[in-house]
Amino acid sequence: MSRLFPRCSRCKTSHFIAFLKHAHYVCSKCGFNLRLDAETRIKMLCDKKSFKILDEHMKSEDPLDFPKYREKLQQSMDTTKLNEAILTGTCTIKGFPTTIGVMEPNFIMASMGSVVGEKVTRLLEYAADNHLPALIIISSGGARMHEGIFSLMQMAKTSAAVKRLNDKGLPLFTVLTDPTTGGVTASFAMLGNVIIAEPAALIGFAGPRVIEQTIGQKLPGGFQRSEFLLEHGMLDMVVERKQLRNVLGTLLKIHAQKPYKGDW
C-alpha cells in the first residue's frame, strides 16, 4: 500500500492513500475491502509495539525441483521483505494477549507450502504450551502446488494442531478475508471456534468458475461470498474492517475472564 493513488481492484476507482488509510483501506465508492499486506494488518489490529515475531528465519526449499519455483520464492522475498507467506508471533489486542498469524497475499498469493504449514502448526503449539488463544488472519489461494504432496500434508498437520489446542480448552479465532480458498479453507481456516469474515470476501475450496464447469449449472448470486456463507451457517459473523479490532478484543476479553475447560 505504498502507492500514492492505489486503485480498487473491483471498481477501479483511484484513492488518495491518506484517505484510504483513514477508511481502513475500504473503497469509498463500492465498499470493497482492498487486500492488505501482513505488516499493515498487524499495525491495524495489534496494540502498538506489542507484536513479537516467531520463527522469522524459516524459508521454503524446493523439494520437487519445480521449474522456476526458486525464482518465484526469491522474487516474493524481495517484494515483501519476508521469508515466507505468513507472519507469526504474539501480541496484545485491547490489552489482551494472544498468538497471531497473518498471511501475506503478496507472497505467491499466501499459498500454503511446507513452511507456512509448519509456522501455523508451531504457532498453535506455542499457544497451547503457553495457555494463550490463537488468532489467524487468512488470505490465501490454497495449497502451494509447487511442493506437491508436501504442501497437501500441511492440511492434516495444521488440523491436528488445532485439535491439540482445543484439547487444552483454548480457542482459535479465524478471520477469513478475500480470498480464502483451496487447502487452507479445507483445513485450519474453517476449524476456528469463532469464524469471522470480512464483507464480500471470496471463501471456498474450488473457485466458482471451476464449480460451474464441473456441474454444468449456473451458481446463485453471491455464491461463496461472506454473506452467502453466513446465511447458510458456515460463518459466525461478518465484520466490517473498522470494527474488527474491537470484535477481536471482545472475544479475547471473554476468554480471559472465563477460560473454558471443556470441549470447544
JSON list of N, CA, C and O in Angstrom, two decimals, residues 59-62 65-85 104-111 143-147:
[
{"chain": "A", "resi": 59, "resn": "LYS", "atom": "N", "xyz": [12.55, -20.56, 5.90]},
{"chain": "A", "resi": 59, "resn": "LYS", "atom": "CA", "xyz": [12.41, -20.34, 4.46]},
{"chain": "A", "resi": 59, "resn": "LYS", "atom": "C", "xyz": [12.05, -21.65, 3.77]},
{"chain": "A", "resi": 59, "resn": "LYS", "atom": "O", "xyz": [12.45, -22.73, 4.20]},
{"chain": "A", "resi": 60, "resn": "SER", "atom": "N", "xyz": [11.34, -21.54, 2.65]},
{"chain": "A", "resi": 60, "resn": "SER", "atom": "CA", "xyz": [10.97, -22.71, 1.86]},
{"chain": "A", "resi": 60, "resn": "SER", "atom": "C", "xyz": [12.15, -23.21, 1.04]},
{"chain": "A", "resi": 60, "resn": "SER", "atom": "O", "xyz": [12.99, -22.43, 0.59]},
{"chain": "A", "resi": 61, "resn": "GLU", "atom": "N", "xyz": [12.18, -24.52, 0.84]},
{"chain": "A", "resi": 61, "resn": "GLU", "atom": "CA", "xyz": [13.11, -25.15, -0.08]},
{"chain": "A", "resi": 61, "resn": "GLU", "atom": "C", "xyz": [12.34, -25.50, -1.36]},
{"chain": "A", "resi": 61, "resn": "GLU", "atom": "O", "xyz": [11.19, -25.12, -1.53]},
{"chain": "A", "resi": 62, "resn": "ASP", "atom": "N", "xyz": [12.99, -26.25, -2.23]},
{"chain": "A", "resi": 62, "resn": "ASP", "atom": "CA", "xyz": [12.36, -26.67, -3.49]},
{"chain": "A", "resi": 62, "resn": "ASP", "atom": "C", "xyz": [12.45, -28.19, -3.58]},
{"chain": "A", "resi": 62, "resn": "ASP", "atom": "O", "xyz": [13.25, -28.74, -4.34]},
{"chain": "A", "resi": 65, "resn": "ASP", "atom": "N", "xyz": [12.15, -29.78, -7.07]},
{"chain": "A", "resi": 65, "resn": "ASP", "atom": "CA", "xyz": [12.87, -29.13, -8.16]},
{"chain": "A", "resi": 65, "resn": "ASP", "atom": "C", "xyz": [11.89, -28.63, -9.22]},
{"chain": "A", "resi": 65, "resn": "ASP", "atom": "O", "xyz": [12.06, -28.84, -10.42]},
{"chain": "A", "resi": 66, "resn": "PHE", "atom": "N", "xyz": [10.86, -27.93, -8.74]},
{"chain": "A", "resi": 66, "resn": "PHE", "atom": "CA", "xyz": [9.79, -27.45, -9.61]},
{"chain": "A", "resi": 66, "resn": "PHE", "atom": "C", "xyz": [10.30, -26.30, -10.47]},
{"chain": "A", "resi": 66, "resn": "PHE", "atom": "O", "xyz": [10.99, -25.40, -9.97]},
{"chain": "A", "resi": 67, "resn": "PRO", "atom": "N", "xyz": [9.99, -26.31, -11.76]},
{"chain": "A", "resi": 67, "resn": "PRO", "atom": "CA", "xyz": [10.51, -25.26, -12.66]},
{"chain": "A", "resi": 67, "resn": "PRO", "atom": "C", "xyz": [10.20, -23.85, -12.18]},
{"chain": "A", "resi": 67, "resn": "PRO", "atom": "O", "xyz": [9.04, -23.51, -11.90]},
{"chain": "A", "resi": 68, "resn": "LYS", "atom": "N", "xyz": [11.23, -23.03, -12.06]},
{"chain": "A", "resi": 68, "resn": "LYS", "atom": "CA", "xyz": [11.16, -21.60, -11.73]},
{"chain": "A", "resi": 68, "resn": "LYS", "atom": "C", "xyz": [10.61, -21.31, -10.33]},
{"chain": "A", "resi": 68, "resn": "LYS", "atom": "O", "xyz": [10.31, -20.16, -10.01]},
{"chain": "A", "resi": 69, "resn": "TYR", "atom": "N", "xyz": [10.48, -22.36, -9.50]},
{"chain": "A", "resi": 69, "resn": "TYR", "atom": "CA", "xyz": [9.95, -22.14, -8.15]},
{"chain": "A", "resi": 69, "resn": "TYR", "atom": "C", "xyz": [10.92, -21.31, -7.31]},
{"chain": "A", "resi": 69, "resn": "TYR", "atom": "O", "xyz": [10.52, -20.39, -6.59]},
{"chain": "A", "resi": 70, "resn": "ARG", "atom": "N", "xyz": [12.23, -21.62, -7.39]},
{"chain": "A", "resi": 70, "resn": "ARG", "atom": "CA", "xyz": [13.20, -20.86, -6.61]},
{"chain": "A", "resi": 70, "resn": "ARG", "atom": "C", "xyz": [13.18, -19.39, -6.99]},
{"chain": "A", "resi": 70, "resn": "ARG", "atom": "O", "xyz": [13.30, -18.51, -6.13]},
{"chain": "A", "resi": 71, "resn": "GLU", "atom": "N", "xyz": [13.02, -19.12, -8.29]},
{"chain": "A", "resi": 71, "resn": "GLU", "atom": "CA", "xyz": [12.95, -17.73, -8.74]},
{"chain": "A", "resi": 71, "resn": "GLU", "atom": "C", "xyz": [11.73, -17.02, -8.19]},
{"chain": "A", "resi": 71, "resn": "GLU", "atom": "O", "xyz": [11.79, -15.85, -7.78]},
{"chain": "A", "resi": 72, "resn": "LYS", "atom": "N", "xyz": [10.58, -17.73, -8.14]},
{"chain": "A", "resi": 72, "resn": "LYS", "atom": "CA", "xyz": [9.36, -17.14, -7.58]},
{"chain": "A", "resi": 72, "resn": "LYS", "atom": "C", "xyz": [9.51, -16.86, -6.09]},
{"chain": "A", "resi": 72, "resn": "LYS", "atom": "O", "xyz": [9.03, -15.83, -5.59]},
{"chain": "A", "resi": 73, "resn": "LEU", "atom": "N", "xyz": [10.16, -17.79, -5.39]},
{"chain": "A", "resi": 73, "resn": "LEU", "atom": "CA", "xyz": [10.39, -17.57, -3.97]},
{"chain": "A", "resi": 73, "resn": "LEU", "atom": "C", "xyz": [11.26, -16.33, -3.74]},
{"chain": "A", "resi": 73, "resn": "LEU", "atom": "O", "xyz": [10.93, -15.48, -2.90]},
{"chain": "A", "resi": 74, "resn": "GLN", "atom": "N", "xyz": [12.33, -16.23, -4.49]},
{"chain": "A", "resi": 74, "resn": "GLN", "atom": "CA", "xyz": [13.23, -15.09, -4.32]},
{"chain": "A", "resi": 74, "resn": "GLN", "atom": "C", "xyz": [12.55, -13.78, -4.68]},
{"chain": "A", "resi": 74, "resn": "GLN", "atom": "O", "xyz": [12.71, -12.76, -4.00]},
{"chain": "A", "resi": 75, "resn": "GLN", "atom": "N", "xyz": [11.75, -13.80, -5.75]},
{"chain": "A", "resi": 75, "resn": "GLN", "atom": "CA", "xyz": [11.02, -12.59, -6.15]},
{"chain": "A", "resi": 75, "resn": "GLN", "atom": "C", "xyz": [10.05, -12.17, -5.06]},
{"chain": "A", "resi": 75, "resn": "GLN", "atom": "O", "xyz": [9.92, -10.98, -4.75]},
{"chain": "A", "resi": 76, "resn": "SER", "atom": "N", "xyz": [9.34, -13.13, -4.47]},
{"chain": "A", "resi": 76, "resn": "SER", "atom": "CA", "xyz": [8.39, -12.81, -3.40]},
{"chain": "A", "resi": 76, "resn": "SER", "atom": "C", "xyz": [9.11, -12.29, -2.16]},
{"chain": "A", "resi": 76, "resn": "SER", "atom": "O", "xyz": [8.63, -11.36, -1.50]},
{"chain": "A", "resi": 77, "resn": "MET", "atom": "N", "xyz": [10.26, -12.88, -1.85]},
{"chain": "A", "resi": 77, "resn": "MET", "atom": "CA", "xyz": [11.02, -12.39, -0.70]},
{"chain": "A", "resi": 77, "resn": "MET", "atom": "C", "xyz": [11.51, -10.96, -0.93]},
{"chain": "A", "resi": 77, "resn": "MET", "atom": "O", "xyz": [11.49, -10.13, -0.02]},
{"chain": "A", "resi": 78, "resn": "ASP", "atom": "N", "xyz": [11.94, -10.67, -2.15]},
{"chain": "A", "resi": 78, "resn": "ASP", "atom": "CA", "xyz": [12.40, -9.33, -2.46]},
{"chain": "A", "resi": 78, "resn": "ASP", "atom": "C", "xyz": [11.26, -8.32, -2.41]},
{"chain": "A", "resi": 78, "resn": "ASP", "atom": "O", "xyz": [11.44, -7.18, -1.95]},
{"chain": "A", "resi": 79, "resn": "THR", "atom": "N", "xyz": [10.08, -8.73, -2.87]},
{"chain": "A", "resi": 79, "resn": "THR", "atom": "CA", "xyz": [8.92, -7.82, -2.92]},
{"chain": "A", "resi": 79, "resn": "THR", "atom": "C", "xyz": [8.36, -7.53, -1.54]},
{"chain": "A", "resi": 79, "resn": "THR", "atom": "O", "xyz": [8.05, -6.38, -1.21]},
{"chain": "A", "resi": 80, "resn": "THR", "atom": "N", "xyz": [8.22, -8.57, -0.71]},
{"chain": "A", "resi": 80, "resn": "THR", "atom": "CA", "xyz": [7.55, -8.43, 0.58]},
{"chain": "A", "resi": 80, "resn": "THR", "atom": "C", "xyz": [8.49, -8.18, 1.75]},
{"chain": "A", "resi": 80, "resn": "THR", "atom": "O", "xyz": [8.05, -7.78, 2.83]},
{"chain": "A", "resi": 81, "resn": "LYS", "atom": "N", "xyz": [9.79, -8.44, 1.54]},
{"chain": "A", "resi": 81, "resn": "LYS", "atom": "CA", "xyz": [10.79, -8.35, 2.61]},
{"chain": "A", "resi": 81, "resn": "LYS", "atom": "C", "xyz": [10.51, -9.38, 3.71]},
{"chain": "A", "resi": 81, "resn": "LYS", "atom": "O", "xyz": [10.95, -9.22, 4.86]},
{"chain": "A", "resi": 82, "resn": "LEU", "atom": "N", "xyz": [9.80, -10.44, 3.37]},
{"chain": "A", "resi": 82, "resn": "LEU", "atom": "CA", "xyz": [9.53, -11.54, 4.29]},
{"chain": "A", "resi": 82, "resn": "LEU", "atom": "C", "xyz": [10.16, -12.81, 3.74]},
{"chain": "A", "resi": 82, "resn": "LEU", "atom": "O", "xyz": [10.40, -12.94, 2.54]},
{"chain": "A", "resi": 83, "resn": "ASN", "atom": "N", "xyz": [10.37, -13.78, 4.63]},
{"chain": "A", "resi": 83, "resn": "ASN", "atom": "CA", "xyz": [10.93, -15.06, 4.21]},
{"chain": "A", "resi": 83, "resn": "ASN", "atom": "C", "xyz": [9.87, -16.06, 3.77]},
{"chain": "A", "resi": 83, "resn": "ASN", "atom": "O", "xyz": [10.18, -17.04, 3.11]},
{"chain": "A", "resi": 84, "resn": "GLU", "atom": "N", "xyz": [8.64, -15.83, 4.18]},
{"chain": "A", "resi": 84, "resn": "GLU", "atom": "CA", "xyz": [7.55, -16.72, 3.78]},
{"chain": "A", "resi": 84, "resn": "GLU", "atom": "C", "xyz": [6.21, -15.99, 3.79]},
{"chain": "A", "resi": 84, "resn": "GLU", "atom": "O", "xyz": [6.15, -14.80, 4.10]},
{"chain": "A", "resi": 85, "resn": "ALA", "atom": "N", "xyz": [5.15, -16.73, 3.44]},
{"chain": "A", "resi": 85, "resn": "ALA", "atom": "CA", "xyz": [3.84, -16.12, 3.19]},
{"chain": "A", "resi": 85, "resn": "ALA", "atom": "C", "xyz": [2.99, -15.95, 4.43]},
{"chain": "A", "resi": 85, "resn": "ALA", "atom": "O", "xyz": [1.78, -15.74, 4.33]},
{"chain": "A", "resi": 104, "resn": "GLU", "atom": "N", "xyz": [0.34, -13.33, 4.10]},
{"chain": "A", "resi": 104, "resn": "GLU", "atom": "CA", "xyz": [0.81, -12.27, 3.21]},
{"chain": "A", "resi": 104, "resn": "GLU", "atom": "C", "xyz": [0.40, -12.58, 1.77]},
{"chain": "A", "resi": 104, "resn": "GLU", "atom": "O", "xyz": [1.03, -13.42, 1.11]},
{"chain": "A", "resi": 105, "resn": "PRO", "atom": "N", "xyz": [-0.65, -11.93, 1.25]},
{"chain": "A", "resi": 105, "resn": "PRO", "atom": "CA", "xyz": [-1.14, -12.26, -0.09]},
{"chain": "A", "resi": 105, "resn": "PRO", "atom": "C", "xyz": [-0.18, -11.93, -1.22]},
{"chain": "A", "resi": 105, "resn": "PRO", "atom": "O", "xyz": [-0.33, -12.43, -2.34]},
{"chain": "A", "resi": 106, "resn": "ASN", "atom": "N", "xyz": [0.82, -11.09, -0.95]},
{"chain": "A", "resi": 106, "resn": "ASN", "atom": "CA", "xyz": [1.78, -10.73, -1.99]},
{"chain": "A", "resi": 106, "resn": "ASN", "atom": "C", "xyz": [2.92, -11.75, -2.12]},
{"chain": "A", "resi": 106, "resn": "ASN", "atom": "O", "xyz": [3.81, -11.57, -2.95]},
{"chain": "A", "resi": 107, "resn": "PHE", "atom": "N", "xyz": [2.89, -12.79, -1.31]},
{"chain": "A", "resi": 107, "resn": "PHE", "atom": "CA", "xyz": [3.91, -13.84, -1.36]},
{"chain": "A", "resi": 107, "resn": "PHE", "atom": "C", "xyz": [3.27, -15.10, -1.97]},
{"chain": "A", "resi": 107, "resn": "PHE", "atom": "O", "xyz": [2.67, -15.92, -1.29]},
{"chain": "A", "resi": 108, "resn": "ILE", "atom": "N", "xyz": [3.37, -15.21, -3.30]},
{"chain": "A", "resi": 108, "resn": "ILE", "atom": "CA", "xyz": [2.76, -16.33, -4.05]},
{"chain": "A", "resi": 108, "resn": "ILE", "atom": "C", "xyz": [1.32, -16.54, -3.58]},
{"chain": "A", "resi": 108, "resn": "ILE", "atom": "O", "xyz": [0.89, -17.65, -3.29]},
{"chain": "A", "resi": 109, "resn": "MET", "atom": "N", "xyz": [0.57, -15.47, -3.47]},
{"chain": "A", "resi": 109, "resn": "MET", "atom": "CA", "xyz": [-0.84, -15.46, -3.03]},
{"chain": "A", "resi": 109, "resn": "MET", "atom": "C", "xyz": [-1.03, -16.21, -1.72]},
{"chain": "A", "resi": 109, "resn": "MET", "atom": "O", "xyz": [-2.04, -16.89, -1.50]},
{"chain": "A", "resi": 110, "resn": "ALA", "atom": "N", "xyz": [-0.06, -16.07, -0.82]},
{"chain": "A", "resi": 110, "resn": "ALA", "atom": "CA", "xyz": [-0.12, -16.67, 0.52]},
{"chain": "A", "resi": 110, "resn": "ALA", "atom": "C", "xyz": [-0.48, -18.15, 0.46]},
{"chain": "A", "resi": 110, "resn": "ALA", "atom": "O", "xyz": [-1.19, -18.66, 1.32]},
{"chain": "A", "resi": 111, "resn": "SER", "atom": "N", "xyz": [0.02, -18.82, -0.55]},
{"chain": "A", "resi": 111, "resn": "SER", "atom": "CA", "xyz": [-0.24, -20.26, -0.67]},
{"chain": "A", "resi": 111, "resn": "SER", "atom": "C", "xyz": [0.49, -21.02, 0.43]},
{"chain": "A", "resi": 111, "resn": "SER", "atom": "O", "xyz": [1.53, -20.58, 0.93]},
{"chain": "A", "resi": 143, "resn": "ALA", "atom": "N", "xyz": [-3.37, -24.46, -1.21]},
{"chain": "A", "resi": 143, "resn": "ALA", "atom": "CA", "xyz": [-2.12, -25.22, -1.11]},
{"chain": "A", "resi": 143, "resn": "ALA", "atom": "C", "xyz": [-1.14, -24.77, -2.21]},
{"chain": "A", "resi": 143, "resn": "ALA", "atom": "O", "xyz": [-1.55, -24.44, -3.32]},
{"chain": "A", "resi": 144, "resn": "ARG", "atom": "N", "xyz": [0.15, -24.78, -1.89]},
{"chain": "A", "resi": 144, "resn": "ARG", "atom": "CA", "xyz": [1.18, -24.37, -2.85]},
{"chain": "A", "resi": 144, "resn": "ARG", "atom": "C", "xyz": [1.60, -25.59, -3.66]},
{"chain": "A", "resi": 144, "resn": "ARG", "atom": "O", "xyz": [2.43, -26.39, -3.23]},
{"chain": "A", "resi": 145, "resn": "MET", "atom": "N", "xyz": [1.07, -25.69, -4.87]},
{"chain": "A", "resi": 145, "resn": "MET", "atom": "CA", "xyz": [1.25, -26.90, -5.65]},
{"chain": "A", "resi": 145, "resn": "MET", "atom": "C", "xyz": [2.67, -27.05, -6.20]},
{"chain": "A", "resi": 145, "resn": "MET", "atom": "O", "xyz": [3.01, -28.12, -6.72]},
{"chain": "A", "resi": 146, "resn": "HIS", "atom": "N", "xyz": [3.50, -26.03, -6.06]},
{"chain": "A", "resi": 146, "resn": "HIS", "atom": "CA", "xyz": [4.91, -26.17, -6.41]},
{"chain": "A", "resi": 146, "resn": "HIS", "atom": "C", "xyz": [5.59, -27.23, -5.54]},
{"chain": "A", "resi": 146, "resn": "HIS", "atom": "O", "xyz": [6.65, -27.74, -5.90]},
{"chain": "A", "resi": 147, "resn": "GLU", "atom": "N", "xyz": [4.99, -27.54, -4.38]},
{"chain": "A", "resi": 147, "resn": "GLU", "atom": "CA", "xyz": [5.57, -28.51, -3.46]},
{"chain": "A", "resi": 147, "resn": "GLU", "atom": "C", "xyz": [4.78, -29.82, -3.41]},
{"chain": "A", "resi": 147, "resn": "GLU", "atom": "O", "xyz": [5.08, -30.69, -2.59]}
]
